[in-house]
CSV table of C-alpha atoms in Angstrom, one decimal:
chain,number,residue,atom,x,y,z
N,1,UNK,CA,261.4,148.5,127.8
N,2,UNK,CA,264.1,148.7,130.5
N,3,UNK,CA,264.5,150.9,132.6
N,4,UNK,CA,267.9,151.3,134.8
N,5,UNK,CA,269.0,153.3,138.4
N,6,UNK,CA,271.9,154.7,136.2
N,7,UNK,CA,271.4,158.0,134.4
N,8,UNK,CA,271.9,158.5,131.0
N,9,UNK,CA,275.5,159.6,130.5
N,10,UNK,CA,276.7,160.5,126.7
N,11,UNK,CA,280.3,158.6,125.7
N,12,UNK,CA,282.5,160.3,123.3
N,13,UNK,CA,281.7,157.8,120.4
N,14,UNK,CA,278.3,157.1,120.9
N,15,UNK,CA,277.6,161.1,121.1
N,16,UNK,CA,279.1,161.8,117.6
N,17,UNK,CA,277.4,159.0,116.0
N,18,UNK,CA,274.3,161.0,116.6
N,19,UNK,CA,275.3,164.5,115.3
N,20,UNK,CA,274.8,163.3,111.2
N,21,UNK,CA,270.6,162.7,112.4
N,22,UNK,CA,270.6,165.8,114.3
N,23,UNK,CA,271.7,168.2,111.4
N,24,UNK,CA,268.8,166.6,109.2
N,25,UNK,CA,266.2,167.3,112.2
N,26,UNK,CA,265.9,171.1,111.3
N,27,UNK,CA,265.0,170.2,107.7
N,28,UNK,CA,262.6,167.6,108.8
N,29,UNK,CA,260.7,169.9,111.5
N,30,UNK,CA,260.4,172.1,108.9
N,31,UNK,CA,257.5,169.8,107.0
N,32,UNK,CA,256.0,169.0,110.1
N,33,UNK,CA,252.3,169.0,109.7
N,34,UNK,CA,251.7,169.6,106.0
N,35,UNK,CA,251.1,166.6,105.2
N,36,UNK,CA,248.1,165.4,107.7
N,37,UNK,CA,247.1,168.5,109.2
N,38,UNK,CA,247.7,170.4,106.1
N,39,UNK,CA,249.6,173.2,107.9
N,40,UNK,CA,252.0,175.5,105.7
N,41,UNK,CA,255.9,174.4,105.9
N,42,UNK,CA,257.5,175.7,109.3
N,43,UNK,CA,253.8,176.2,110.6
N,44,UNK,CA,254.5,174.3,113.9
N,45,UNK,CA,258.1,175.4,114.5
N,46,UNK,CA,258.5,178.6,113.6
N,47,UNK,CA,255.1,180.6,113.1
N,48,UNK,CA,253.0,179.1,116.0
N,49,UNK,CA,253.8,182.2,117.6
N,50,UNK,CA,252.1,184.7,115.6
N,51,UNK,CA,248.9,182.4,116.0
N,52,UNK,CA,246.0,182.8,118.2
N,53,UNK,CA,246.5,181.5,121.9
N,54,UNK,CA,245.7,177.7,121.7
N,55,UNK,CA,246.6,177.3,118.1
N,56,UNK,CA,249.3,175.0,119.2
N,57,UNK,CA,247.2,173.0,121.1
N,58,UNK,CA,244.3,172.6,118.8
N,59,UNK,CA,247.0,171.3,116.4
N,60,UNK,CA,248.3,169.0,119.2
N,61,UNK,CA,245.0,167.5,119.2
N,62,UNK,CA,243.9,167.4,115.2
N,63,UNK,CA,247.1,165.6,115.2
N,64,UNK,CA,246.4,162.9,117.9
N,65,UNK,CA,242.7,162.4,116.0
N,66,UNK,CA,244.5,161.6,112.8
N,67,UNK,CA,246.6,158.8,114.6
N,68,UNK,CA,243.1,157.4,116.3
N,69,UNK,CA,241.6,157.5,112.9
N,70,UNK,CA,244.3,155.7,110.6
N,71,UNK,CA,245.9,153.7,113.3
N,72,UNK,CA,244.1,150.5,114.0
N,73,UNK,CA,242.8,149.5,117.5
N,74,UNK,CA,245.2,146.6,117.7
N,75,UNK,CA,248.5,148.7,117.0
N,76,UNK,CA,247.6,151.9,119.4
N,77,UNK,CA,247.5,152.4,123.0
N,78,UNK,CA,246.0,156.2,123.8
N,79,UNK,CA,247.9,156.5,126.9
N,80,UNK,CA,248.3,158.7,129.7
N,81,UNK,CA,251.0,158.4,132.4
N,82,UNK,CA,248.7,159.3,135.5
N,83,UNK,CA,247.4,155.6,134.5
N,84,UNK,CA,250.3,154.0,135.7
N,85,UNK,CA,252.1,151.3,134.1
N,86,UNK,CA,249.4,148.6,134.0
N,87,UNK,CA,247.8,149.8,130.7
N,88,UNK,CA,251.2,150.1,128.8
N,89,UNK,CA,252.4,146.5,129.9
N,90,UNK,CA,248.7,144.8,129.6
N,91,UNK,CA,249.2,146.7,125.5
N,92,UNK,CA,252.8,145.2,125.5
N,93,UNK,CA,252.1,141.8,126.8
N,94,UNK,CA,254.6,142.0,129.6
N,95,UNK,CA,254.5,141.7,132.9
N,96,UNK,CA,255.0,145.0,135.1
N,97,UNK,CA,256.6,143.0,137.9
N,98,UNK,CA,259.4,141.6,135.7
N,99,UNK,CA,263.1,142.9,135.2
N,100,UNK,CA,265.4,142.5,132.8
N,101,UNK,CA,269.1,142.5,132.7
């Protein structure tokens, strides 16, 4: 991980070289969900609306459980920013003092 000063800034050829992933992202979104959480195609991106209030975020969370339950202890970090870096570089074997260039 590095992280510069700078902010991001798009260049003309670097820009377009992402425009061929972006037009397949609409057609991915779509089957979001119905695999692991079983949820009807265009469930989480279009017709969250119509559900009840919190249906969104109970989805948020069946999702996160399937991770924890398929991904073992070794590969996943459950992380939350308000923990600070420590946790993420003690996970990543790196030290939160060091830079990189």
């Amino acid at each position: 991980m590095v992280i510069t000063e700078e902010p991001f800034r798009w260049s003309f050829p670097f820009f377009f070289g992402w425009i061929s992933m972006f037009t397949q992202l609409k057609k991915i979104r779509y089957f979001m969900g119905t695999t692991h959480l079983s949820l009807e195609p265009g469930a989480l991106t279009h017709g969250w609306r119509e559900k009840p209030k919190g249906w969104l975020g109970e989805q948020y969370e069946r999702h996160n459980q399937h991770v924890i339950n398929h991904v073992t202890s070794e590969r996943l970090l459950v992380f939350n920013v308000k923990e600070g870096w420590e946790p993420l570089c003690n996970f990543l074997k790196c030290d939160k003092n060091s830079t990189s260039s």
